[in-house]
């Protein structure tokens, strides 16, 4: 392990913080030197960099897209589990899907990580359709995006080891919605994965090309951005929602200063934000 004291100098840390925020919006606090050293250690050693400044110099050179991708992948947090926080998926099944069961449904998972969130959404849709034969004949599509390219490749594969499967997935869901590949590996069933499309997306860039959505899941990602960038992203998400569309945020996240854009819908338990017409 590289020493954060030796590698991450004060000026170098400031430069790296500014670079990371510029390229992907992640805002590091002033005391994350050890985190940076631990996550970038292998890259620094491979490139024979003894100071973080050398890495920033290399990143700022034209033509270093691969190194930039590696650094962003290393610095991205991909903590996730199946049906995380429970309430959003209950609200989706019991409130939102009944409202939207007669028209084509488009859902966006805006920080899809290794795929647990979009596949959980697909399972909810599948169970809703099974409980109400004949509904949702117009079809449904889930767009799942993330900034981490290697994580997206894992998510597209849809295969999970026993440890990952155990994180939040009930045995009944595992039995009905996964195929057993071997003693340690399970794969999401093809009819569930076929409605999910994974794409690379940096939330600081335009996402107008994704089209309009009925529901957006943007959970546990805005906490890494500055206040101004959060507001900008949320305003653009409002624009990406169809009139009356719904936005889910993480349990520790909340809308502030955007009452003209969204109204809070109390669902007991849990809340969801409904897009207002401007």
Coordinates of C-alpha atoms in Angstrom, one line a residue:
X1 CA 0.0 0.0 0.0
X2 CA 1.3 3.4 -1.0
X3 CA 1.6 5.9 1.8
X4 CA -0.9 8.8 1.4
X5 CA 1.5 11.0 3.3
X6 CA 4.3 10.6 0.7
X7 CA 2.3 10.2 -2.5
X8 CA -0.7 12.5 -1.9
X9 CA 0.9 15.9 -1.2
X10 CA -1.3 18.8 -0.2
X11 CA -1.0 20.7 -3.5
X12 CA -1.3 17.5 -5.5
X13 CA -4.4 16.5 -3.6
X14 CA -6.0 19.9 -4.4
X15 CA -5.1 19.4 -8.1
X16 CA -6.6 15.9 -8.2
X17 CA -9.8 17.0 -6.4
X18 CA -10.3 19.7 -9.0
X19 CA -9.6 17.4 -11.9
X20 CA -12.0 14.7 -10.6
X21 CA -14.8 17.2 -10.1
X22 CA -14.2 18.7 -13.6
X23 CA -14.4 15.4 -15.4
X24 CA -17.1 13.5 -13.5
X25 CA -18.6 15.8 -10.9
X26 CA -17.4 13.8 -7.9
X27 CA -16.6 16.2 -5.0
X28 CA -14.0 14.9 -2.6
X29 CA -13.8 16.3 0.9
X30 CA -10.6 17.6 2.4
X31 CA -9.7 14.4 4.3
X32 CA -9.8 11.7 1.6
X33 CA -6.1 11.4 0.9
X34 CA -5.9 7.9 2.2
X35 CA -8.9 6.9 0.0
X36 CA -7.2 8.3 -3.1
X37 CA -3.9 6.6 -2.3
X38 CA -5.6 3.2 -1.8
X39 CA -7.8 3.4 -4.9
X40 CA -5.1 4.7 -7.2
X41 CA -2.2 2.7 -5.7
X42 CA -1.9 0.1 -8.5
X43 CA -2.2 2.8 -11.2
X44 CA 0.5 4.9 -9.6
X45 CA 2.8 2.0 -9.2
X46 CA 2.3 0.7 -12.7
X47 CA 3.1 4.2 -14.2
X48 CA 6.0 4.7 -11.8
X49 CA 4.5 7.8 -10.4
X50 CA 5.7 8.7 -6.9
X51 CA 3.5 11.8 -6.5
X52 CA -0.1 12.4 -7.4
X53 CA 0.9 15.5 -9.3
X54 CA 2.6 13.2 -11.9
X55 CA -0.7 11.4 -12.4
X56 CA -2.6 14.7 -12.8
X57 CA -0.1 15.9 -15.4
X58 CA -0.6 12.7 -17.4
X59 CA -4.4 12.9 -17.1
X60 CA -4.4 16.5 -18.5
X61 CA -2.4 15.5 -21.6
X62 CA -4.4 15.1 -24.8
X63 CA -4.8 11.5 -25.8
X64 CA -4.9 9.9 -22.4
X65 CA -8.5 8.8 -22.5
X66 CA -7.7 5.2 -21.3
X67 CA -5.9 6.5 -18.2
X68 CA -8.8 8.8 -17.5
X69 CA -11.2 5.9 -17.8
X70 CA -9.1 3.8 -15.4
X71 CA -8.9 6.6 -12.8
X72 CA -12.7 7.4 -12.9
X73 CA -13.4 3.6 -12.6
X74 CA -11.1 3.4 -9.6
X75 CA -12.6 6.4 -7.9
X76 CA -16.3 5.5 -8.4
X77 CA -18.2 3.9 -5.5
X78 CA -20.2 0.9 -6.6
X79 CA -21.9 -0.1 -3.3
X80 CA -25.2 -1.7 -4.2
X81 CA -27.6 -4.6 -3.4
X82 CA -30.9 -6.0 -4.6
X83 CA -34.1 -4.0 -3.8
X84 CA -32.0 -1.4 -1.9
X85 CA -34.1 0.4 0.7
X86 CA -37.2 -1.6 -0.3
X87 CA -39.7 1.3 -0.3
X88 CA -39.0 2.6 -3.8
X89 CA -39.8 -0.8 -5.3
X90 CA -43.0 -1.2 -3.2
X91 CA -44.1 2.3 -4.4
X92 CA -43.2 1.4 -8.0
X93 CA -45.3 -1.8 -7.9
X94 CA -48.3 -0.6 -5.8
X95 CA -48.7 3.0 -7.0
X96 CA -46.8 3.9 -10.1
X97 CA -47.3 0.8 -12.3
X98 CA -51.0 0.7 -11.8
X99 CA -51.2 4.4 -13.0
X100 CA -49.1 3.7 -16.1
X101 CA -50.2 0.2 -17.0
X102 CA -51.9 1.2 -20.3
X103 CA -49.1 3.1 -22.0
X104 CA -45.5 2.3 -22.9
X105 CA -43.3 2.5 -19.8
X106 CA -39.8 4.0 -19.8
X107 CA -37.7 3.8 -16.6
X108 CA -34.2 5.2 -16.1
X109 CA -31.8 3.8 -13.6
X110 CA -29.3 6.7 -13.5
X111 CA -26.5 5.0 -11.4
X112 CA -26.9 1.4 -12.3
X113 CA -23.6 0.1 -10.9
X114 CA -23.4 -3.7 -11.3
X115 CA -27.0 -4.0 -12.3
X116 CA -28.9 -4.8 -9.1
X117 CA -31.1 -1.7 -9.3
X118 CA -32.3 -2.1 -13.0
X119 CA -32.7 -5.8 -12.6
X120 CA -34.7 -5.3 -9.4
X121 CA -36.9 -2.9 -11.3
X122 CA -37.4 -5.5 -14.1
X123 CA -38.3 -8.1 -11.5
X124 CA -40.9 -5.8 -10.0
X125 CA -42.4 -5.2 -13.5
X126 CA -42.5 -8.9 -14.2
X127 CA -44.3 -9.7 -10.9
X128 CA -46.8 -6.9 -11.5
X129 CA -47.6 -8.2 -14.9
X130 CA -48.0 -11.7 -13.6
X131 CA -50.4 -10.5 -10.9
X132 CA -52.5 -8.6 -13.5
X133 CA -52.7 -10.6 -16.7
X134 CA -53.3 -8.4 -19.7
X135 CA -51.8 -5.2 -18.4
X136 CA -48.8 -3.4 -19.8
X137 CA -49.3 -4.7 -23.3
X138 CA -47.7 -1.5 -24.7
X139 CA -44.3 -2.7 -23.5
X140 CA -41.6 -1.4 -21.1
X141 CA -38.0 -0.4 -21.3
X142 CA -35.4 0.3 -18.6
X143 CA -32.3 2.4 -19.5
X144 CA -29.5 1.8 -17.1
X145 CA -26.5 4.2 -17.1
X146 CA -23.3 4.5 -15.2
X147 CA -19.9 6.3 -15.5
X148 CA -17.9 3.2 -14.6
X149 CA -17.1 1.3 -17.8
X150 CA -15.9 -2.0 -16.3
X151 CA -18.9 -2.1 -14.0
X152 CA -21.2 -1.7 -17.0
X153 CA -19.6 -4.7 -18.6
X154 CA -20.3 -6.8 -15.5
X155 CA -23.9 -5.5 -15.3
X156 CA -24.6 -6.4 -19.0
X157 CA -23.4 -10.0 -18.3
X158 CA -26.1 -10.3 -15.6
X159 CA -24.1 -13.0 -13.7
X160 CA -23.6 -12.9 -9.9
X161 CA -21.8 -15.0 -7.4
X162 CA -23.4 -16.4 -4.3
X163 CA -22.2 -13.6 -2.1
X164 CA -23.7 -10.9 -4.5
X165 CA -26.9 -12.8 -4.8
X166 CA -27.3 -13.0 -1.1
X167 CA -27.2 -9.2 -0.6
X168 CA -30.9 -8.3 -0.4
X169 CA -32.4 -11.0 -2.7
X170 CA -35.0 -13.2 -1.2
X171 CA -34.8 -17.0 -2.0
X172 CA -38.1 -16.8 -3.8
X173 CA -36.9 -14.1 -6.2
X174 CA -33.6 -16.0 -6.8
X175 CA -35.6 -19.2 -7.6
X176 CA -38.1 -17.5 -10.0
X177 CA -35.9 -14.9 -11.7
X178 CA -32.4 -16.5 -12.0
X179 CA -30.9 -19.5 -13.7
X180 CA -28.2 -21.4 -11.9
X181 CA -25.0 -21.6 -14.0
X182 CA -22.9 -23.5 -11.4
X183 CA -22.6 -23.9 -7.7
X184 CA -21.3 -20.4 -7.3
X185 CA -22.9 -18.4 -10.1
X186 CA -26.5 -17.3 -11.0
X187 CA -27.6 -15.4 -14.1
X188 CA -30.7 -13.2 -14.5
X189 CA -33.3 -14.8 -16.8
X190 CA -33.2 -13.5 -20.3
X191 CA -36.7 -12.2 -20.4
X192 CA -35.8 -9.9 -17.5
X193 CA -32.5 -8.7 -18.9
X194 CA -33.9 -8.1 -22.4
X195 CA -35.9 -5.1 -21.2
X196 CA -32.8 -3.5 -19.7
X197 CA -30.4 -1.5 -21.9
X198 CA -27.0 -0.5 -20.3
X199 CA -25.3 2.7 -21.5
X200 CA -22.3 4.7 -20.5
X201 CA -23.3 8.1 -19.2
X202 CA -21.6 10.9 -17.2
X203 CA -24.3 12.8 -15.4
X204 CA -22.5 16.1 -15.8
X205 CA -22.9 15.7 -19.6
X206 CA -26.2 16.1 -21.5
X207 CA -28.6 13.2 -21.3
X208 CA -31.2 14.7 -23.5
X209 CA -30.5 12.0 -26.1
X210 CA -31.9 9.4 -23.7
X211 CA -35.4 10.6 -24.4
X212 CA -38.3 11.0 -22.0
X213 CA -39.1 8.8 -19.0
X214 CA -42.0 7.9 -16.8
X215 CA -39.8 7.1 -13.8
X216 CA -36.2 8.0 -12.9
X217 CA -34.2 6.2 -10.2
X218 CA -31.3 8.5 -9.2
X219 CA -30.4 7.1 -5.8
X220 CA -27.3 7.5 -3.7
X221 CA -25.2 9.3 -6.3
X222 CA -26.1 13.0 -5.9
X223 CA -24.4 13.0 -2.5
X224 CA -21.0 13.0 -4.3
X225 CA -21.7 16.2 -6.2
X226 CA -21.6 19.9 -5.2
X227 CA -24.8 21.7 -4.4
X228 CA -24.9 23.7 -7.7
X229 CA -24.3 20.5 -9.8
X230 CA -27.0 18.6 -7.9
X231 CA -29.5 21.4 -8.8
X232 CA -28.4 21.4 -12.4
X233 CA -28.7 17.6 -12.7
X234 CA -32.2 17.6 -11.0
X235 CA -33.5 20.3 -13.3
X236 CA -32.3 18.4 -16.3
X237 CA -33.9 15.2 -14.9
X238 CA -37.2 17.1 -14.5
X239 CA -36.9 18.0 -18.2
X240 CA -36.3 14.3 -19.0
X241 CA -39.5 13.2 -17.2
X242 CA -42.8 13.1 -18.9
X243 CA -45.5 15.3 -17.3
X244 CA -46.4 13.7 -14.0
X245 CA -43.4 11.4 -14.1
X246 CA -41.8 10.2 -10.9
X247 CA -38.3 10.7 -9.4
X248 CA -36.7 8.5 -6.7
X249 CA -33.8 9.7 -4.7
X250 CA -31.7 7.9 -2.0
X251 CA -32.8 7.7 1.6
X252 CA -30.3 10.4 2.7
X253 CA -31.0 12.7 -0.3
X254 CA -33.6 15.4 -0.6
X255 CA -34.7 18.1 -3.0
X256 CA -33.9 21.6 -1.9
X257 CA -35.0 24.7 -3.6
X258 CA -36.8 22.9 -6.4
X259 CA -40.4 23.1 -5.2
X260 CA -41.4 24.6 -8.5
X261 CA -40.2 21.5 -10.3
X262 CA -41.3 18.6 -8.0
X263 CA -44.0 17.9 -5.4
X264 CA -43.4 15.4 -2.6
X265 CA -45.7 12.4 -2.7
X266 CA -46.0 10.7 0.7
X267 CA -46.5 6.9 0.3
X268 CA -46.4 5.7 3.9
X269 CA -43.8 4.4 4.1
X270 CA -41.4 6.2 1.7
X271 CA -41.7 9.2 -0.6
X272 CA -41.3 9.9 -4.3
X273 CA -41.1 13.2 -6.2
X274 CA -43.6 14.0 -8.9
X275 CA -42.7 16.3 -11.8
X276 CA -44.7 19.5 -12.0
X277 CA -45.6 21.2 -15.2
X278 CA -43.6 24.4 -15.6

